[in-house]
Amino acid sequence: MNKIRIGKLIKTPLLCITLILFLLLPVFVSAQIASGPKFLGNVIAGDIPDNWTTYWNQVTSENAGKWGSVESSQDNMNWNNLDLAYDFAKSNGFPYKHHTLVWGSQEPGWIGGLSQSEQLVEITEWIQAVGERYPDCDFIDVVNEPLHAPASYRAALGGDGATGWDWVIKSFELARQYCNGKLLLNDYGIVNDEVQTGNYLEIINLLNDRGLIDGIGVQAHAFNLDDYAASLITRNLDRLAATGLPIYPSEVDLRGDDATQLQRYQEKFAALWDHPGVKGITLWGYIQGTIWQSEAWLVSSGSIGATERPAMQWLKEYVGASSVTLAPGETPTPTPSPTPEPTPTPTEVPVDCSGAAEWSAGAIYDSPGTRVIYNGVLYENNWYTAGDNPEENSGDYEVWTRIGSCGATGETPSPTAVVTTAPTNPPNVTPNPGTLGDTNSDGVIDIVDALLIAQYYVDLNPVNFNPDAADTNCDGNIDIVDALLVAQYYVSLITEFC
């Protein structure tokens, strides 16, 4: 391999390495937390914070994409802040989500003074204008909060109609006609409320049956998460995922003092992030003094090196660990599966069925927690139901929960044995001396490999250096470009060499 010199500007090895590290600095400063298949995004409200790309890799405009923000005066459009967010996303290769097209809040004040036919013309013009100006949208919140803040002009879109949600269907038809990107429905109070999840699914299924929806948005502000069990969140996500549509939680923020916020992230955020149906999450701010939920801030300012709260430190480690990308040719070492101790089969305890009525196929059970008897077994409903046989519709994520047999006899169940789980080791890789970029042949491509290339370039004769793995742009030379490419690979800005 040949070594090309930069020129007389670089006089000493120390100066050369200093220059290389200086050139590498922006690569590491802009390394986002998530680098795997799921994104971790945030909002942009106006000016872009210096440390935004340190953490996030998906963009949503916080307020600038709402109709009332763009067209507060009829036919006078203000795209400035929306252009800023969109252009920033596209220039950095980040997915961009438009928020939102149809919403009952922050709608233009003048829309209420028009006739229904005039309203429909204006709605159509608005959606068409967004599609034309932002042709590379990745996601669009088509209708926001249909259950809680329906648009005042919904009659112009068909009102309730035959389906009960004709206005939502029409909104999605217009978005499909004029816009690119995945079309999402979005609302709050879903992951923490099984009844509302059922109501939400009614709309989703109508859209899904017509091929109009590409993903499910669920708002996850602090009031949807803080005081609710992770198991409840998971159950409702399971029900949404059963549609086959990907889920995109958004507007995520978690409050509390340092200890409380950290615990909530470890429980509630993890429940969202780890769910297989969730394909990306968008937080709703992160900087102290600028975030909508004031107690939910994660970083003290928008400057590089700002103080991070414990929850942010945990978030970086947790999401970063789940986003590890192995180098070409590397094979992860499987984590050994735990060997559980056998669990003794319990003997059912009789339950008191007094006060419970026999289940009736013609009855409506609209209050969760209602208990009924069917074939001598006590059941409890989890949400609204009518005509669903308890015996056939009980179990995980079903409408009925089996409580137990009425008047059954038997012994007290044996205690459940504790399952001891083997400790999970961090993923390892099998060393592959021939892997391009792995210049020290340790099986991992990291900053050490970049520095070894730099040392070789200035004749410092690095130890355990494999020059055959150093020419990462395959141009026949080992130089500063190769070190930069390794650094970019390390922070997932590129996924392969040559």
Short mmCIF file of C-alpha atoms in Angstrom, two decimals:
data_model
loop_
_atom_site.label_atom_id
_atom_site.label_comp_id
_atom_site.label_asym_id
_atom_site.label_seq_id
_atom_site.Cartn_x
_atom_site.Cartn_y
_atom_site.Cartn_z
CA MET A 1 0.00 0.00 0.00
CA ASN A 2 1.16 3.56 -0.73
CA LYS A 3 0.90 6.46 1.72
CA ILE A 4 -0.06 9.84 0.27
CA ARG A 5 1.14 12.96 2.11
CA ILE A 6 -1.11 15.96 2.70
CA GLY A 7 1.84 18.22 1.96
CA LYS A 8 4.21 20.60 3.66
CA LEU A 9 1.37 21.90 5.88
CA ILE A 10 1.82 18.88 8.15
CA LYS A 11 5.31 18.97 9.63
CA THR A 12 5.12 16.51 12.54
CA PRO A 13 3.29 13.30 13.47
CA LEU A 14 1.71 15.06 16.48
CA LEU A 15 0.31 17.84 14.32
CA CYS A 16 -1.03 15.31 11.83
CA ILE A 17 -2.85 13.26 14.47
CA THR A 18 -4.22 16.46 16.03
CA LEU A 19 -5.61 17.44 12.62
CA ILE A 20 -7.15 14.01 12.13
CA LEU A 21 -8.82 14.12 15.56
CA PHE A 22 -10.12 17.61 14.78
CA LEU A 23 -11.62 16.34 11.54
CA LEU A 24 -13.15 13.38 13.35
CA LEU A 25 -14.74 15.51 16.08
CA PRO A 26 -17.88 16.52 14.19
CA VAL A 27 -18.47 12.88 13.31
CA PHE A 28 -18.69 11.96 17.00
CA VAL A 29 -20.50 15.10 18.07
CA SER A 30 -23.29 14.34 15.59
CA ALA A 31 -23.67 10.65 16.42
CA GLN A 32 -27.32 9.95 17.22
CA ILE A 33 -28.49 7.59 19.96
CA ALA A 34 -30.38 5.18 17.70
CA SER A 35 -28.63 3.60 14.75
CA GLY A 36 -30.64 0.42 14.25
CA PRO A 37 -33.93 -0.23 12.44
CA LYS A 38 -35.96 1.93 14.86
CA PHE A 39 -35.60 5.71 14.90
CA LEU A 40 -35.57 7.91 17.99
CA GLY A 41 -36.73 11.36 16.94
CA ASN A 42 -37.67 14.72 18.37
CA VAL A 43 -39.34 17.97 17.45
CA ILE A 44 -37.92 21.17 16.02
CA ALA A 45 -39.78 24.30 17.11
CA GLY A 46 -37.68 27.00 15.42
CA ASP A 47 -33.93 27.42 15.48
CA ILE A 48 -32.16 24.06 15.51
CA PRO A 49 -30.22 23.41 18.75
CA ASP A 50 -26.50 22.76 18.34
CA ASN A 51 -26.78 19.38 20.08
CA TRP A 52 -29.89 18.14 18.24
CA THR A 53 -28.02 15.66 16.07
CA THR A 54 -26.12 14.40 19.11
CA TYR A 55 -29.26 12.57 20.15
CA TRP A 56 -32.00 12.30 17.52
CA ASN A 57 -32.44 10.91 14.00
CA GLN A 58 -36.04 11.70 13.02
CA VAL A 59 -37.64 15.14 12.67
CA THR A 60 -41.14 16.44 13.42
CA SER A 61 -42.05 20.12 13.39
CA GLU A 62 -43.64 20.89 16.75
CA ASN A 63 -46.20 23.52 15.70
CA ALA A 64 -45.24 24.87 12.28
CA GLY A 65 -47.01 22.09 10.35
CA LYS A 66 -50.46 22.72 11.81
CA TRP A 67 -52.91 24.35 9.44
CA GLY A 68 -53.55 27.30 11.74
CA SER A 69 -49.80 28.02 11.92
CA VAL A 70 -49.30 27.95 8.15
CA GLU A 71 -52.49 29.69 6.99
CA SER A 72 -53.65 31.88 9.86
CA SER A 73 -54.86 34.33 7.19
CA GLN A 74 -56.79 32.79 4.29
CA ASP A 75 -54.58 32.12 1.24
CA ASN A 76 -51.51 33.64 2.92
CA MET A 77 -49.11 30.80 3.68
CA ASN A 78 -46.20 30.98 6.13
CA TRP A 79 -43.93 28.00 5.48
CA ASN A 80 -40.75 29.40 7.07
CA ASN A 81 -40.35 27.22 10.18
CA LEU A 82 -41.78 24.20 8.40
CA ASP A 83 -39.25 24.61 5.58
CA LEU A 84 -36.49 24.81 8.19
CA ALA A 85 -37.46 21.48 9.81
CA TYR A 86 -38.04 19.69 6.50
CA ASP A 87 -34.80 20.91 4.91
CA PHE A 88 -32.84 19.99 8.05
CA ALA A 89 -34.26 16.46 7.98
CA LYS A 90 -33.59 15.93 4.30
CA SER A 91 -30.05 17.36 4.40
CA ASN A 92 -29.14 14.98 7.25
CA GLY A 93 -30.89 11.91 5.85
CA PHE A 94 -33.41 11.80 8.72
CA PRO A 95 -37.02 10.67 8.29
CA TYR A 96 -39.43 13.62 8.36
CA LYS A 97 -42.99 13.53 9.70
CA HIS A 98 -45.55 16.21 8.91
CA HIS A 99 -47.75 17.06 11.90
CA THR A 100 -50.62 17.49 11.02
CA LEU A 101 -53.24 17.93 8.25
CA VAL A 102 -56.67 17.71 9.93
CA TRP A 103 -57.18 18.61 13.60
CA GLY A 104 -59.84 20.38 15.64
CA SER A 105 -57.27 22.40 17.57
CA GLN A 106 -55.01 25.04 16.00
CA GLU A 107 -57.17 25.12 12.91
CA PRO A 108 -57.51 28.44 11.04
CA GLY A 109 -60.03 30.76 12.70
CA TRP A 110 -61.47 31.84 9.37
CA ILE A 111 -62.53 28.33 8.33
CA GLY A 112 -65.67 28.50 10.48
CA GLY A 113 -67.06 31.41 8.48
CA LEU A 114 -67.22 29.47 5.22
CA SER A 115 -69.93 27.25 3.78
CA GLN A 116 -69.34 23.50 3.74
CA SER A 117 -68.58 23.51 0.01
CA GLU A 118 -66.10 26.35 0.48
CA GLN A 119 -64.54 24.56 3.44
CA LEU A 120 -63.98 21.43 1.34
CA VAL A 121 -62.22 23.49 -1.32
CA GLU A 122 -59.92 25.04 1.29
CA ILE A 123 -59.20 21.70 2.98
CA THR A 124 -58.30 20.16 -0.37
CA GLU A 125 -56.07 23.11 -1.28
CA TRP A 126 -54.27 22.84 2.09
CA ILE A 127 -53.55 19.12 1.77
CA GLN A 128 -52.50 19.50 -1.87
CA ALA A 129 -50.16 22.38 -0.96
CA VAL A 130 -48.42 20.31 1.72
CA GLY A 131 -47.96 17.41 -0.71
CA GLU A 132 -46.48 19.65 -3.40
CA ARG A 133 -44.14 21.59 -1.11
CA TYR A 134 -42.85 18.55 0.78
CA PRO A 135 -42.77 15.71 -1.75
CA ASP A 136 -40.35 13.58 0.27
CA CYS A 137 -42.32 13.33 3.53
CA ASP A 138 -41.70 10.00 5.20
CA PHE A 139 -44.73 10.15 7.51
CA ILE A 140 -47.85 12.30 7.79
CA ASP A 141 -50.22 12.61 10.73
CA VAL A 142 -53.29 12.90 8.53
CA VAL A 143 -55.92 13.24 11.27
CA ASN A 144 -54.89 14.19 14.78
CA GLU A 145 -57.01 13.37 17.83
CA PRO A 146 -60.24 12.27 16.12
CA LEU A 147 -61.54 10.90 19.42
CA HIS A 148 -60.76 14.01 21.47
CA ALA A 149 -60.55 17.04 19.16
CA PRO A 150 -62.43 16.37 15.92
CA ALA A 151 -62.21 19.09 13.28
CA SER A 152 -64.96 21.71 13.47
CA TYR A 153 -65.29 21.50 9.67
CA ARG A 154 -65.77 17.70 9.59
CA ALA A 155 -69.25 18.01 8.06
CA ALA A 156 -67.58 19.33 4.91
CA LEU A 157 -65.64 16.06 4.78
CA GLY A 158 -68.76 13.92 5.08
CA GLY A 159 -69.42 14.11 8.81
CA ASP A 160 -70.13 10.88 10.63
CA GLY A 161 -71.80 9.34 7.58
CA ALA A 162 -72.62 5.67 7.22
CA THR A 163 -69.47 4.46 8.98
CA GLY A 164 -69.56 6.94 11.85
CA TRP A 165 -66.17 8.20 10.69
CA ASP A 166 -66.71 9.26 7.08
CA TRP A 167 -64.88 12.56 7.65
CA VAL A 168 -61.73 10.70 8.73
CA ILE A 169 -61.93 8.40 5.70
CA LYS A 170 -62.30 11.39 3.36
CA SER A 171 -59.28 13.09 4.97
CA PHE A 172 -57.16 10.02 4.30
CA GLU A 173 -58.45 9.76 0.73
CA LEU A 174 -57.30 13.34 0.09
CA ALA A 175 -53.95 12.69 1.71
CA ARG A 176 -53.46 9.55 -0.37
CA GLN A 177 -54.32 11.51 -3.50
CA TYR A 178 -52.01 14.47 -2.93
CA CYS A 179 -49.24 13.44 -0.53
CA ASN A 180 -46.33 11.02 -0.43
CA GLY A 181 -45.23 9.17 2.68
CA LYS A 182 -46.81 6.81 5.16
CA LEU A 183 -50.22 7.98 6.34
CA LEU A 184 -50.81 7.84 10.09
CA LEU A 185 -53.72 8.34 12.46
CA ASN A 186 -52.75 9.94 15.77
CA ASP A 187 -54.45 10.36 19.15
CA TYR A 188 -53.80 10.43 22.89
CA GLY A 189 -55.25 8.45 25.77
CA ILE A 190 -54.78 5.17 23.88
CA VAL A 191 -51.94 3.17 25.42
CA ASN A 192 -53.28 3.82 28.94
CA ASP A 193 -56.96 3.10 28.26
CA GLU A 194 -58.30 -0.21 26.97
CA VAL A 195 -61.73 1.23 26.14
CA GLN A 196 -60.22 4.02 24.09
CA THR A 197 -57.94 1.53 22.38
CA GLY A 198 -61.07 -0.31 21.25
CA ASN A 199 -62.62 2.93 19.98
CA TYR A 200 -59.40 3.81 18.18
CA LEU A 201 -59.26 0.39 16.54
CA GLU A 202 -62.73 0.96 15.13
CA ILE A 203 -61.40 3.89 13.08
CA ILE A 204 -58.13 2.14 12.23
CA ASN A 205 -59.94 -0.92 10.90
CA LEU A 206 -62.19 1.22 8.69
CA LEU A 207 -59.12 2.85 7.18
CA ASN A 208 -57.16 -0.38 6.96
CA ASP A 209 -59.97 -2.16 5.14
CA ARG A 210 -59.80 0.58 2.48
CA GLY A 211 -56.01 0.54 2.18
CA LEU A 212 -55.78 4.14 3.39
CA ILE A 213 -53.59 3.86 6.50
CA ASP A 214 -49.92 2.86 6.71
CA GLY A 215 -49.19 3.16 10.42
CA ILE A 216 -50.65 3.92 13.83
CA GLY A 217 -49.61 6.97 15.83
CA VAL A 218 -50.12 6.99 19.58
CA GLN A 219 -49.40 10.09 21.60
CA ALA A 220 -47.50 9.31 24.78
CA HIS A 221 -47.28 12.51 26.78
CA ALA A 222 -46.55 12.20 30.48
CA PHE A 223 -50.24 12.08 31.41
CA ASN A 224 -50.58 8.96 29.22
CA LEU A 225 -47.60 7.19 30.80
CA ASP A 226 -46.47 8.51 34.20
CA ASP A 227 -48.93 6.72 36.45
CA TYR A 228 -49.84 3.70 34.34
CA ALA A 229 -48.39 0.21 34.49
CA ALA A 230 -46.03 -0.91 31.75
CA SER A 231 -48.10 -4.09 31.43
CA LEU A 232 -51.19 -2.04 30.51
CA ILE A 233 -49.20 -0.14 27.89
CA THR A 234 -47.95 -3.41 26.43
CA ARG A 235 -51.44 -4.95 26.30
CA ASN A 236 -52.80 -2.02 24.34
CA LEU A 237 -49.82 -2.01 21.99
CA ASP A 238 -50.45 -5.72 21.39
CA ARG A 239 -54.01 -4.98 20.34
CA LEU A 240 -52.88 -2.26 17.94
CA ALA A 241 -50.11 -4.44 16.52
CA ALA A 242 -52.63 -7.18 15.78
CA THR A 243 -53.83 -5.02 12.86
CA GLY A 244 -50.51 -5.71 11.13
CA LEU A 245 -49.73 -1.98 10.98
CA PRO A 246 -46.51 -0.51 12.42
CA ILE A 247 -46.86 1.67 15.52
CA TYR A 248 -45.17 5.05 15.95
CA PRO A 249 -45.47 6.49 19.48
CA SER A 250 -45.03 10.25 19.40
CA GLU A 251 -45.16 13.25 21.73
CA VAL A 252 -43.30 11.23 24.36
CA ASP A 253 -42.25 13.01 27.54
CA LEU A 254 -41.89 11.72 31.10
CA ARG A 255 -41.85 13.96 34.17
CA GLY A 256 -40.50 13.88 37.69
CA ASP A 257 -37.40 14.58 39.71
CA ASP A 258 -34.23 12.85 38.53
CA ALA A 259 -34.96 9.55 40.29
CA THR A 260 -38.64 9.44 39.33
CA GLN A 261 -38.05 10.39 35.72
CA LEU A 262 -35.30 7.79 35.39
CA GLN A 263 -37.55 5.06 36.79
CA ARG A 264 -40.35 6.04 34.43
CA TYR A 265 -38.05 5.90 31.42
CA GLN A 266 -36.75 2.52 32.50
CA GLU A 267 -40.31 1.18 32.78
CA LYS A 268 -42.60 3.12 30.44
CA PHE A 269 -40.23 4.12 27.64
CA ALA A 270 -38.76 0.61 27.62
CA ALA A 271 -42.27 -0.83 27.22
CA LEU A 272 -42.71 1.30 24.10
CA TRP A 273 -39.23 0.83 22.63
CA ASP A 274 -39.03 -2.92 23.17
CA HIS A 275 -42.42 -3.71 21.66
CA PRO A 276 -41.92 -5.51 18.31
CA GLY A 277 -44.78 -3.56 16.73
CA VAL A 278 -43.12 -0.20 17.47
CA LYS A 279 -40.90 0.96 14.61
CA GLY A 280 -39.87 4.38 15.87
CA ILE A 281 -40.50 6.87 18.68
CA THR A 282 -40.65 10.67 18.66
CA LEU A 283 -40.05 12.63 21.86
CA TRP A 284 -41.70 16.04 22.30
CA GLY A 285 -38.81 18.27 23.26
CA TYR A 286 -35.79 17.72 25.46
CA ILE A 287 -34.26 21.07 26.47
CA GLN A 288 -34.91 22.69 29.85
CA GLY A 289 -37.09 25.79 29.59
CA THR A 290 -38.35 25.00 26.08
CA ILE A 291 -40.16 21.67 26.47
CA TRP A 292 -43.99 21.62 26.60
CA GLN A 293 -44.06 19.48 29.77
CA SER A 294 -41.66 21.58 31.85
CA GLU A 295 -40.63 18.79 34.24
CA ALA A 296 -39.82 16.42 31.38
CA TRP A 297 -36.58 18.07 30.18
CA LEU A 298 -33.57 15.83 29.57
CA VAL A 299 -30.75 18.28 28.77
CA SER A 300 -30.01 21.67 30.36
CA SER A 301 -29.53 23.56 27.09
CA GLY A 302 -29.17 23.18 23.34
CA SER A 303 -25.40 23.57 23.47
CA ILE A 304 -22.84 20.85 22.91
CA GLY A 305 -21.75 19.49 26.28
CA ALA A 306 -24.94 20.53 28.11
CA THR A 307 -25.76 18.76 31.37
CA GLU A 308 -27.72 15.55 30.88
CA ARG A 309 -30.21 14.27 33.43
CA PRO A 310 -29.88 10.63 34.54
CA ALA A 311 -32.78 9.64 32.28
CA MET A 312 -30.92 10.96 29.23
CA GLN A 313 -27.78 9.12 30.24
CA TRP A 314 -29.80 5.93 30.61
CA LEU A 315 -31.62 6.56 27.31
CA LYS A 316 -28.33 6.84 25.43
CA GLU A 317 -27.06 3.60 26.89
CA TYR A 318 -30.33 1.66 26.54
CA VAL A 319 -31.24 2.66 23.00
CA GLY A 320 -27.62 2.64 21.88
CA ALA A 321 -27.17 -0.92 23.12
CA SER A 322 -30.28 -2.06 21.24
CA SER A 323 -29.03 -0.36 18.06
CA VAL A 324 -25.63 -2.06 17.83
CA THR A 325 -24.73 -2.76 14.21
CA LEU A 326 -22.17 -5.47 13.57
CA ALA A 327 -19.45 -5.04 10.99
CA PRO A 328 -19.64 -7.01 7.74
CA GLY A 329 -18.59 -10.58 8.36
CA GLU A 330 -19.01 -10.37 12.14
CA THR A 331 -21.19 -12.88 13.91
CA PRO A 332 -22.75 -12.09 17.28
CA THR A 333 -22.24 -14.61 20.02
CA PRO A 334 -25.67 -15.89 21.03
CA THR A 335 -26.76 -15.06 24.56
CA PRO A 336 -27.37 -18.30 26.43
CA SER A 337 -31.03 -18.90 27.15
CA PRO A 338 -32.02 -19.20 30.80
CA THR A 339 -32.96 -22.63 32.06
CA PRO A 340 -36.08 -22.20 34.18
CA GLU A 341 -36.87 -24.39 37.10
CA PRO A 342 -40.08 -26.39 36.58
CA THR A 343 -43.18 -24.66 37.93
CA PRO A 344 -45.54 -26.90 39.88
CA THR A 345 -49.03 -26.95 38.39
CA PRO A 346 -51.35 -25.15 40.82
CA THR A 347 -54.64 -26.60 41.91
CA GLU A 348 -57.46 -24.13 41.29
CA VAL A 349 -58.89 -22.31 44.31
CA PRO A 350 -62.69 -21.96 44.40
CA VAL A 351 -63.97 -18.43 43.84
CA ASP A 352 -67.02 -16.68 45.20
CA CYS A 353 -69.49 -16.22 42.37
CA SER A 354 -72.31 -14.74 44.44
CA GLY A 355 -73.69 -11.56 42.92
CA ALA A 356 -72.61 -12.45 39.39
CA ALA A 357 -75.27 -13.09 36.77
CA GLU A 358 -75.18 -15.75 34.10
CA TRP A 359 -73.69 -14.50 30.84
CA SER A 360 -76.26 -13.65 28.17
CA ALA A 361 -75.54 -13.51 24.47
CA GLY A 362 -78.08 -10.70 24.11
CA ALA A 363 -76.70 -8.49 26.88
CA ILE A 364 -74.36 -5.52 26.50
CA TYR A 365 -71.49 -5.35 28.97
CA ASP A 366 -70.23 -1.79 28.61
CA SER A 367 -68.57 -1.34 32.02
CA PRO A 368 -65.13 -2.94 32.40
CA GLY A 369 -64.95 -5.15 35.50
CA THR A 370 -68.42 -6.65 35.11
CA ARG A 371 -68.44 -10.27 36.28
CA VAL A 372 -70.54 -13.05 34.74
CA ILE A 373 -70.85 -16.82 35.09
CA TYR A 374 -70.57 -19.14 32.12
CA ASN A 375 -70.57 -22.95 32.43
CA GLY A 376 -69.80 -22.68 36.14
CA VAL A 377 -66.80 -20.38 35.63
CA LEU A 378 -66.52 -16.73 36.69
CA TYR A 379 -65.28 -14.23 34.06
CA GLU A 380 -64.64 -10.46 34.11
CA ASN A 381 -64.80 -8.19 31.05
CA ASN A 382 -61.87 -5.91 30.19
CA TRP A 383 -63.75 -3.56 27.89
CA TYR A 384 -67.07 -3.16 26.08
CA THR A 385 -68.48 -6.41 24.75
CA ALA A 386 -71.71 -7.85 23.40
CA GLY A 387 -72.19 -11.40 22.18
CA ASP A 388 -68.60 -12.52 22.87
CA ASN A 389 -68.71 -15.95 24.52
CA PRO A 390 -66.48 -15.73 27.65
CA GLU A 391 -65.14 -19.25 27.29
CA GLU A 392 -64.02 -18.63 23.70
CA ASN A 393 -62.87 -15.04 24.21
CA SER A 394 -60.77 -15.15 27.37
CA GLY A 395 -57.01 -15.09 27.76
CA ASP A 396 -54.21 -12.67 27.08
CA TYR A 397 -55.50 -9.53 25.33
CA GLU A 398 -59.03 -10.90 25.03
CA VAL A 399 -62.23 -9.17 26.11
CA TRP A 400 -62.82 -11.60 29.01
CA THR A 401 -60.52 -12.66 31.84
CA ARG A 402 -61.13 -16.01 33.51
CA ILE A 403 -61.31 -15.55 37.29
CA GLY A 404 -61.91 -19.17 38.36
CA SER A 405 -64.41 -21.97 38.82
CA CYS A 406 -67.41 -21.32 40.99
CA GLY A 407 -67.47 -23.60 44.03
CA ALA A 408 -64.47 -25.63 42.84
CA THR A 409 -62.73 -27.77 45.39
CA GLY A 410 -59.04 -28.31 45.73
CA GLU A 411 -55.92 -27.56 47.63
CA THR A 412 -54.15 -24.23 47.88
CA PRO A 413 -51.87 -23.85 44.89
CA SER A 414 -48.26 -24.76 45.45
CA PRO A 415 -45.98 -21.74 45.44
CA THR A 416 -44.54 -20.90 42.05
CA ALA A 417 -40.87 -21.65 41.83
CA VAL A 418 -38.63 -18.66 41.20
CA VAL A 419 -37.09 -18.72 37.76
CA THR A 420 -33.43 -17.92 37.88
CA THR A 421 -32.24 -16.21 34.73
CA ALA A 422 -28.67 -16.49 33.65
CA PRO A 423 -26.99 -13.09 33.42
CA THR A 424 -27.07 -11.56 29.98
CA ASN A 425 -23.63 -10.81 28.64
CA PRO A 426 -23.06 -7.95 26.23
CA PRO A 427 -22.96 -9.09 22.61
CA ASN A 428 -19.56 -10.28 21.45
CA VAL A 429 -18.33 -10.78 17.96
CA THR A 430 -16.11 -13.44 16.51
CA PRO A 431 -12.80 -11.84 15.52
CA ASN A 432 -12.22 -11.78 11.80
CA PRO A 433 -8.74 -10.53 10.88
CA GLY A 434 -9.83 -10.03 7.29
CA THR A 435 -12.68 -7.61 8.02
CA LEU A 436 -12.13 -4.30 6.25
CA GLY A 437 -11.86 -1.51 8.82
CA ASP A 438 -10.92 -3.80 11.72
CA THR A 439 -7.27 -2.76 11.67
CA ASN A 440 -6.33 -4.37 15.00
CA SER A 441 -8.17 -7.64 14.23
CA ASP A 442 -10.13 -7.61 17.50
CA GLY A 443 -13.48 -8.33 15.82
CA VAL A 444 -14.84 -4.81 16.40
CA ILE A 445 -14.66 -1.71 14.22
CA ASP A 446 -14.32 1.33 16.48
CA ILE A 447 -12.38 4.54 17.10
CA VAL A 448 -9.24 2.57 17.95
CA ASP A 449 -9.09 1.34 14.36
CA ALA A 450 -9.36 4.92 13.07
CA LEU A 451 -6.52 6.06 15.34
CA LEU A 452 -4.32 3.15 14.27
CA ILE A 453 -4.73 4.23 10.67
CA ALA A 454 -3.73 7.76 11.69
CA GLN A 455 -0.67 6.46 13.51
CA TYR A 456 0.35 4.35 10.52
CA TYR A 457 -0.12 7.30 8.22
CA VAL A 458 2.46 9.36 10.15
CA ASP A 459 4.94 6.46 10.54
CA LEU A 460 4.38 5.76 14.26
CA ASN A 461 4.40 2.00 13.56
CA PRO A 462 1.27 1.07 15.55
CA VAL A 463 1.21 -2.29 17.32
CA ASN A 464 -1.10 -5.05 16.06
CA PHE A 465 -1.92 -3.07 12.94
CA ASN A 466 -3.20 -4.93 9.87
CA PRO A 467 -2.67 -2.69 6.81
CA ASP A 468 -4.70 -5.04 4.63
CA ALA A 469 -7.81 -3.95 6.56
CA ALA A 470 -7.00 -0.22 6.47
CA ASP A 471 -7.72 0.86 2.88
CA THR A 472 -11.42 1.43 3.53
CA ASN A 473 -12.10 3.37 0.33
CA CYS A 474 -10.23 0.79 -1.77
CA ASP A 475 -8.16 3.36 -3.65
CA GLY A 476 -4.83 1.61 -3.04
CA ASN A 477 -3.69 4.14 -0.42
CA ILE A 478 -3.83 4.39 3.36
CA ASP A 479 -4.50 7.98 4.38
CA ILE A 480 -6.68 10.34 6.38
CA VAL A 481 -9.75 9.48 4.30
CA ASP A 482 -9.58 5.88 5.48
CA ALA A 483 -9.50 6.99 9.14
CA LEU A 484 -12.51 9.23 8.59
CA LEU A 485 -14.46 6.42 6.93
CA VAL A 486 -13.81 4.10 9.88
CA ALA A 487 -15.02 6.81 12.26
CA GLN A 488 -18.17 7.32 10.19
CA TYR A 489 -18.81 3.58 10.18
CA TYR A 490 -18.36 3.47 13.95
CA VAL A 491 -21.17 6.00 14.49
CA SER A 492 -23.35 4.40 11.78
CA LEU A 493 -23.17 7.26 9.29
CA ILE A 494 -22.17 4.65 6.72
CA THR A 495 -22.88 0.93 6.71
CA GLU A 496 -20.17 -0.45 4.44
CA PHE A 497 -16.81 0.35 2.88
CA CYS A 498 -15.82 0.65 -0.79
#
